Amino acid sequence: MKSSSTLIALTALCQSASTLAFAPTSTGERASRTRCEASRRDFLSTAVATAGIAASSVTLLTPLPGAAKGLGEGGLPDGAAQFSRVIKVKAQLKSVAKRVAEQPDDITKEEWDKIDDFLRTVYSAGNDMKVISKGIFDPSKKEKADEDIKLLQKVVQAAQKPVAQKDVKGFSAIAAKADGLFDDFLDQLRDVPDEL
Protein backbone atom coordinates (compact mmCIF):
# COMPACT_ATOMS: atom_id res chain seq x y z
CA MET A 1 0.00 0.00 0.00
CA LYS A 2 2.80 2.41 0.84
CA SER A 3 4.36 2.18 -2.62
CA SER A 4 1.06 2.73 -4.44
CA SER A 5 0.19 5.79 -2.33
CA THR A 6 3.71 7.14 -2.89
CA LEU A 7 3.31 6.61 -6.62
CA ILE A 8 -0.02 8.47 -6.66
CA ALA A 9 1.46 11.40 -4.70
CA LEU A 10 4.47 11.62 -7.03
CA THR A 11 2.25 11.51 -10.10
CA ALA A 12 0.12 14.35 -8.76
CA LEU A 13 3.24 16.36 -7.91
CA CYS A 14 4.73 15.83 -11.37
CA GLN A 15 1.48 16.83 -13.06
CA SER A 16 1.18 20.05 -11.04
CA ALA A 17 4.87 20.88 -11.68
CA SER A 18 4.52 20.33 -15.41
CA THR A 19 1.33 22.43 -15.43
CA LEU A 20 3.16 25.32 -13.79
CA ALA A 21 6.10 24.99 -16.13
CA PHE A 22 3.95 25.30 -19.23
CA ALA A 23 1.31 27.75 -17.96
CA PRO A 24 0.67 30.70 -20.28
CA THR A 25 1.70 34.12 -19.11
CA SER A 26 0.60 37.54 -20.28
CA THR A 27 2.87 39.62 -22.48
CA GLY A 28 3.34 42.12 -19.68
CA GLU A 29 4.58 39.42 -17.37
CA ARG A 30 6.96 38.09 -20.02
CA ALA A 31 8.50 41.47 -20.43
CA SER A 32 9.00 42.04 -16.73
CA ARG A 33 10.30 38.54 -16.04
CA THR A 34 14.01 38.26 -16.27
CA ARG A 35 15.90 35.48 -17.86
CA CYS A 36 17.16 34.33 -14.45
CA GLU A 37 13.63 33.82 -13.14
CA ALA A 38 12.65 31.77 -16.17
CA SER A 39 15.66 29.51 -15.90
CA ARG A 40 15.09 28.98 -12.14
CA ARG A 41 11.48 28.10 -12.77
CA ASP A 42 12.38 25.70 -15.58
CA PHE A 43 15.13 24.18 -13.48
CA LEU A 44 12.82 23.69 -10.51
CA SER A 45 10.02 22.09 -12.54
CA THR A 46 12.49 19.84 -14.35
CA ALA A 47 14.13 18.83 -11.07
CA VAL A 48 10.78 17.97 -9.45
CA ALA A 49 9.67 15.97 -12.48
CA THR A 50 13.00 14.12 -12.65
CA ALA A 51 12.90 13.34 -8.92
CA GLY A 52 9.33 12.07 -9.25
CA ILE A 53 10.21 9.84 -12.18
CA ALA A 54 13.30 8.50 -10.40
CA ALA A 55 11.37 7.77 -7.21
CA SER A 56 8.53 6.04 -9.03
CA SER A 57 10.92 3.93 -11.11
CA VAL A 58 12.75 2.82 -7.95
CA THR A 59 9.41 1.93 -6.38
CA LEU A 60 8.22 0.02 -9.42
CA LEU A 61 11.50 -1.73 -10.17
CA THR A 62 12.19 -2.95 -6.63
CA PRO A 63 11.69 -6.74 -6.62
CA LEU A 64 9.25 -8.34 -4.23
CA PRO A 65 10.86 -9.96 -1.15
CA GLY A 66 9.72 -13.47 -2.12
CA ALA A 67 10.88 -13.09 -5.70
CA ALA A 68 14.37 -12.01 -4.65
CA LYS A 69 15.05 -15.23 -2.77
CA GLY A 70 16.82 -18.03 -4.54
CA LEU A 71 16.54 -21.77 -4.14
CA GLY A 72 18.89 -21.99 -1.17
CA GLU A 73 17.37 -18.98 0.57
CA GLY A 74 13.88 -20.29 1.05
CA GLY A 75 12.33 -18.93 -2.12
CA LEU A 76 10.37 -22.12 -2.75
CA PRO A 77 6.69 -22.49 -1.91
CA ASP A 78 5.53 -24.64 0.99
CA GLY A 79 5.85 -28.29 0.18
CA ALA A 80 8.69 -27.80 -2.29
CA ALA A 81 10.89 -26.14 0.34
CA GLN A 82 10.23 -28.94 2.81
CA PHE A 83 10.88 -31.58 0.16
CA SER A 84 14.17 -29.92 -0.72
CA ARG A 85 15.24 -29.90 2.94
CA VAL A 86 14.29 -33.57 3.40
CA ILE A 87 16.38 -34.58 0.37
CA LYS A 88 19.35 -32.54 1.65
CA VAL A 89 19.14 -34.04 5.15
CA LYS A 90 18.93 -37.55 3.70
CA ALA A 91 22.08 -36.94 1.64
CA GLN A 92 23.88 -35.40 4.63
CA LEU A 93 22.92 -38.35 6.82
CA LYS A 94 24.49 -40.74 4.31
CA SER A 95 27.63 -38.60 4.26
CA VAL A 96 27.88 -38.49 8.06
CA ALA A 97 27.26 -42.24 8.37
CA LYS A 98 29.94 -42.94 5.75
CA ARG A 99 32.46 -40.73 7.58
CA VAL A 100 31.74 -42.42 10.92
CA ALA A 101 31.96 -45.92 9.41
CA GLU A 102 35.14 -45.35 7.35
CA GLN A 103 37.18 -43.20 9.74
CA PRO A 104 35.98 -43.87 13.30
CA ASP A 105 39.37 -43.25 14.90
CA ASP A 106 39.71 -39.80 13.33
CA ILE A 107 36.47 -38.43 14.79
CA THR A 108 37.12 -35.98 17.61
CA LYS A 109 34.86 -35.10 20.53
CA GLU A 110 33.85 -31.89 18.75
CA GLU A 111 32.78 -33.88 15.69
CA TRP A 112 30.69 -36.20 17.86
CA ASP A 113 29.06 -33.08 19.33
CA LYS A 114 28.33 -31.82 15.82
CA ILE A 115 26.83 -35.20 14.94
CA ASP A 116 24.59 -34.87 17.98
CA ASP A 117 23.52 -31.42 16.74
CA PHE A 118 22.95 -32.87 13.27
CA LEU A 119 20.56 -35.42 14.78
CA ARG A 120 18.33 -32.50 15.73
CA THR A 121 18.30 -31.48 12.08
CA VAL A 122 17.32 -35.01 11.08
CA TYR A 123 14.55 -34.93 13.70
CA SER A 124 13.32 -31.60 12.25
CA ALA A 125 13.21 -33.22 8.82
CA GLY A 126 10.41 -35.33 10.28
CA ASN A 127 8.40 -32.13 10.75
CA ASP A 128 9.04 -31.24 7.11
CA MET A 129 7.92 -34.73 6.15
CA LYS A 130 4.63 -34.12 7.98
CA VAL A 131 3.99 -31.10 5.77
CA ILE A 132 4.85 -33.10 2.65
CA SER A 133 2.60 -35.99 3.69
CA LYS A 134 -0.43 -33.69 3.63
CA GLY A 135 -0.26 -34.02 -0.16
CA ILE A 136 -0.68 -37.80 -0.08
CA PHE A 137 -4.28 -38.62 -0.95
CA ASP A 138 -4.19 -42.43 -0.85
CA PRO A 139 -5.23 -43.28 2.75
CA SER A 140 -3.00 -46.38 3.00
CA LYS A 141 0.06 -44.51 1.73
CA LYS A 142 -0.68 -41.57 4.03
CA GLU A 143 -0.93 -43.90 7.02
CA LYS A 144 2.35 -45.62 6.10
CA ALA A 145 4.06 -42.24 5.60
CA ASP A 146 2.87 -41.06 9.02
CA GLU A 147 4.23 -44.27 10.59
CA ASP A 148 7.58 -43.72 8.84
CA ILE A 149 7.76 -40.16 10.20
CA LYS A 150 7.03 -41.21 13.78
CA LEU A 151 9.49 -44.08 13.59
CA LEU A 152 12.19 -41.85 12.07
CA GLN A 153 11.87 -39.38 14.91
CA LYS A 154 12.04 -42.19 17.49
CA VAL A 155 15.10 -43.68 15.76
CA VAL A 156 16.82 -40.29 15.76
CA GLN A 157 16.13 -39.91 19.47
CA ALA A 158 17.58 -43.38 20.03
CA ALA A 159 20.69 -42.38 18.06
CA GLN A 160 21.69 -39.89 20.73
CA LYS A 161 22.83 -42.70 23.05
CA PRO A 162 25.42 -44.23 20.68
CA VAL A 163 26.61 -40.75 19.72
CA ALA A 164 27.09 -39.82 23.38
CA GLN A 165 29.02 -43.07 23.91
CA LYS A 166 30.93 -42.64 20.62
CA ASP A 167 29.63 -46.07 19.54
CA VAL A 168 30.41 -46.33 15.82
CA LYS A 169 28.53 -49.60 15.23
CA GLY A 170 25.44 -48.41 17.09
CA PHE A 171 25.35 -45.12 15.22
CA SER A 172 25.91 -46.84 11.86
CA ALA A 173 23.02 -49.23 12.48
CA ILE A 174 20.68 -46.43 13.47
CA ALA A 175 21.78 -44.26 10.52
CA ALA A 176 21.07 -47.16 8.14
CA LYS A 177 17.61 -47.60 9.69
CA ALA A 178 16.90 -43.86 9.35
CA ASP A 179 18.05 -43.89 5.71
CA GLY A 180 15.68 -46.78 5.03
CA LEU A 181 12.83 -44.82 6.61
CA PHE A 182 13.61 -41.82 4.39
CA ASP A 183 13.52 -44.13 1.34
CA ASP A 184 10.26 -45.73 2.46
CA PHE A 185 8.69 -42.32 3.02
CA LEU A 186 9.76 -41.12 -0.42
CA ASP A 187 8.28 -44.29 -1.93
CA GLN A 188 4.91 -43.32 -0.42
CA LEU A 189 5.01 -40.10 -2.44
CA ARG A 190 5.05 -41.95 -5.74
CA ASP A 191 1.68 -42.06 -7.40
CA VAL A 192 2.70 -43.94 -10.54
CA PRO A 193 1.64 -47.61 -10.60
CA ASP A 194 4.44 -50.20 -10.46
CA GLU A 195 3.21 -51.82 -13.71
CA LEU A 196 4.48 -48.91 -15.78
Coordinates of C-alpha atoms in Angstrom, one line a residue:
M1 CA 0.0 0.0 0.0
K2 CA 2.8 2.4 0.8
S3 CA 4.4 2.2 -2.6
S4 CA 1.1 2.7 -4.4
S5 CA 0.2 5.8 -2.3
T6 CA 3.7 7.1 -2.9
L7 CA 3.3 6.6 -6.6
I8 CA 0.0 8.5 -6.7
A9 CA 1.5 11.4 -4.7
L10 CA 4.5 11.6 -7.0
T11 CA 2.3 11.5 -10.1
A12 CA 0.1 14.4 -8.8
L13 CA 3.2 16.4 -7.9
C14 CA 4.7 15.8 -11.4
Q15 CA 1.5 16.8 -13.1
S16 CA 1.2 20.1 -11.0
A17 CA 4.9 20.9 -11.7
S18 CA 4.5 20.3 -15.4
T19 CA 1.3 22.4 -15.4
L20 CA 3.2 25.3 -13.8
A21 CA 6.1 25.0 -16.1
F22 CA 4.0 25.3 -19.2
A23 CA 1.3 27.7 -18.0
P24 CA 0.7 30.7 -20.3
T25 CA 1.7 34.1 -19.1
S26 CA 0.6 37.5 -20.3
T27 CA 2.9 39.6 -22.5
G28 CA 3.3 42.1 -19.7
E29 CA 4.6 39.4 -17.4
R30 CA 7.0 38.1 -20.0
A31 CA 8.5 41.5 -20.4
S32 CA 9.0 42.0 -16.7
R33 CA 10.3 38.5 -16.0
T34 CA 14.0 38.3 -16.3
R35 CA 15.9 35.5 -17.9
C36 CA 17.2 34.3 -14.4
E37 CA 13.6 33.8 -13.1
A38 CA 12.7 31.8 -16.2
S39 CA 15.7 29.5 -15.9
R40 CA 15.1 29.0 -12.1
R41 CA 11.5 28.1 -12.8
D42 CA 12.4 25.7 -15.6
F43 CA 15.1 24.2 -13.5
L44 CA 12.8 23.7 -10.5
S45 CA 10.0 22.1 -12.5
T46 CA 12.5 19.8 -14.3
A47 CA 14.1 18.8 -11.1
V48 CA 10.8 18.0 -9.4
A49 CA 9.7 16.0 -12.5
T50 CA 13.0 14.1 -12.6
A51 CA 12.9 13.3 -8.9
G52 CA 9.3 12.1 -9.3
I53 CA 10.2 9.8 -12.2
A54 CA 13.3 8.5 -10.4
A55 CA 11.4 7.8 -7.2
S56 CA 8.5 6.0 -9.0
S57 CA 10.9 3.9 -11.1
V58 CA 12.7 2.8 -8.0
T59 CA 9.4 1.9 -6.4
L60 CA 8.2 0.0 -9.4
L61 CA 11.5 -1.7 -10.2
T62 CA 12.2 -2.9 -6.6
P63 CA 11.7 -6.7 -6.6
L64 CA 9.3 -8.3 -4.2
P65 CA 10.9 -10.0 -1.2
G66 CA 9.7 -13.5 -2.1
A67 CA 10.9 -13.1 -5.7
A68 CA 14.4 -12.0 -4.6
K69 CA 15.0 -15.2 -2.8
G70 CA 16.8 -18.0 -4.5
L71 CA 16.5 -21.8 -4.1
G72 CA 18.9 -22.0 -1.2
E73 CA 17.4 -19.0 0.6
G74 CA 13.9 -20.3 1.1
G75 CA 12.3 -18.9 -2.1
L76 CA 10.4 -22.1 -2.8
P77 CA 6.7 -22.5 -1.9
D78 CA 5.5 -24.6 1.0
G79 CA 5.9 -28.3 0.2
A80 CA 8.7 -27.8 -2.3
A81 CA 10.9 -26.1 0.3
Q82 CA 10.2 -28.9 2.8
F83 CA 10.9 -31.6 0.2
S84 CA 14.2 -29.9 -0.7
R85 CA 15.2 -29.9 2.9
V86 CA 14.3 -33.6 3.4
I87 CA 16.4 -34.6 0.4
K88 CA 19.4 -32.5 1.7
V89 CA 19.1 -34.0 5.2
K90 CA 18.9 -37.6 3.7
A91 CA 22.1 -36.9 1.6
Q92 CA 23.9 -35.4 4.6
L93 CA 22.9 -38.4 6.8
K94 CA 24.5 -40.7 4.3
S95 CA 27.6 -38.6 4.3
V96 CA 27.9 -38.5 8.1
A97 CA 27.3 -42.2 8.4
K98 CA 29.9 -42.9 5.8
R99 CA 32.5 -40.7 7.6
V100 CA 31.7 -42.4 10.9
A101 CA 32.0 -45.9 9.4
E102 CA 35.1 -45.4 7.3
Q103 CA 37.2 -43.2 9.7
P104 CA 36.0 -43.9 13.3
D105 CA 39.4 -43.3 14.9
D106 CA 39.7 -39.8 13.3
I107 CA 36.5 -38.4 14.8
T108 CA 37.1 -36.0 17.6
K109 CA 34.9 -35.1 20.5
E110 CA 33.9 -31.9 18.7
E111 CA 32.8 -33.9 15.7
W112 CA 30.7 -36.2 17.9
D113 CA 29.1 -33.1 19.3
K114 CA 28.3 -31.8 15.8
I115 CA 26.8 -35.2 14.9
D116 CA 24.6 -34.9 18.0
D117 CA 23.5 -31.4 16.7
F118 CA 22.9 -32.9 13.3
L119 CA 20.6 -35.4 14.8
R120 CA 18.3 -32.5 15.7
T121 CA 18.3 -31.5 12.1
V122 CA 17.3 -35.0 11.1
Y123 CA 14.6 -34.9 13.7
S124 CA 13.3 -31.6 12.2
A125 CA 13.2 -33.2 8.8
G126 CA 10.4 -35.3 10.3
N127 CA 8.4 -32.1 10.8
D128 CA 9.0 -31.2 7.1
M129 CA 7.9 -34.7 6.2
K130 CA 4.6 -34.1 8.0
V131 CA 4.0 -31.1 5.8
I132 CA 4.8 -33.1 2.7
S133 CA 2.6 -36.0 3.7
K134 CA -0.4 -33.7 3.6
G135 CA -0.3 -34.0 -0.2
I136 CA -0.7 -37.8 -0.1
F137 CA -4.3 -38.6 -1.0
D138 CA -4.2 -42.4 -0.9
P139 CA -5.2 -43.3 2.8
S140 CA -3.0 -46.4 3.0
K141 CA 0.1 -44.5 1.7
K142 CA -0.7 -41.6 4.0
E143 CA -0.9 -43.9 7.0
K144 CA 2.3 -45.6 6.1
A145 CA 4.1 -42.2 5.6
D146 CA 2.9 -41.1 9.0
E147 CA 4.2 -44.3 10.6
D148 CA 7.6 -43.7 8.8
I149 CA 7.8 -40.2 10.2
K150 CA 7.0 -41.2 13.8
L151 CA 9.5 -44.1 13.6
L152 CA 12.2 -41.9 12.1
Q153 CA 11.9 -39.4 14.9
K154 CA 12.0 -42.2 17.5
V155 CA 15.1 -43.7 15.8
V156 CA 16.8 -40.3 15.8
Q157 CA 16.1 -39.9 19.5
A158 CA 17.6 -43.4 20.0
A159 CA 20.7 -42.4 18.1
Q160 CA 21.7 -39.9 20.7
K161 CA 22.8 -42.7 23.1
P162 CA 25.4 -44.2 20.7
V163 CA 26.6 -40.7 19.7
A164 CA 27.1 -39.8 23.4
Q165 CA 29.0 -43.1 23.9
K166 CA 30.9 -42.6 20.6
D167 CA 29.6 -46.1 19.5
V168 CA 30.4 -46.3 15.8
K169 CA 28.5 -49.6 15.2
G170 CA 25.4 -48.4 17.1
F171 CA 25.3 -45.1 15.2
S172 CA 25.9 -46.8 11.9
A173 CA 23.0 -49.2 12.5
I174 CA 20.7 -46.4 13.5
A175 CA 21.8 -44.3 10.5
A176 CA 21.1 -47.2 8.1
K177 CA 17.6 -47.6 9.7
A178 CA 16.9 -43.9 9.3
D179 CA 18.0 -43.9 5.7
G180 CA 15.7 -46.8 5.0
L181 CA 12.8 -44.8 6.6
F182 CA 13.6 -41.8 4.4
D183 CA 13.5 -44.1 1.3
D184 CA 10.3 -45.7 2.5
F185 CA 8.7 -42.3 3.0
L186 CA 9.8 -41.1 -0.4
D187 CA 8.3 -44.3 -1.9
Q188 CA 4.9 -43.3 -0.4
L189 CA 5.0 -40.1 -2.4
R190 CA 5.1 -42.0 -5.7
D191 CA 1.7 -42.1 -7.4
V192 CA 2.7 -43.9 -10.5
P193 CA 1.6 -47.6 -10.6
D194 CA 4.4 -50.2 -10.5
E195 CA 3.2 -51.8 -13.7
L196 CA 4.5 -48.9 -15.8

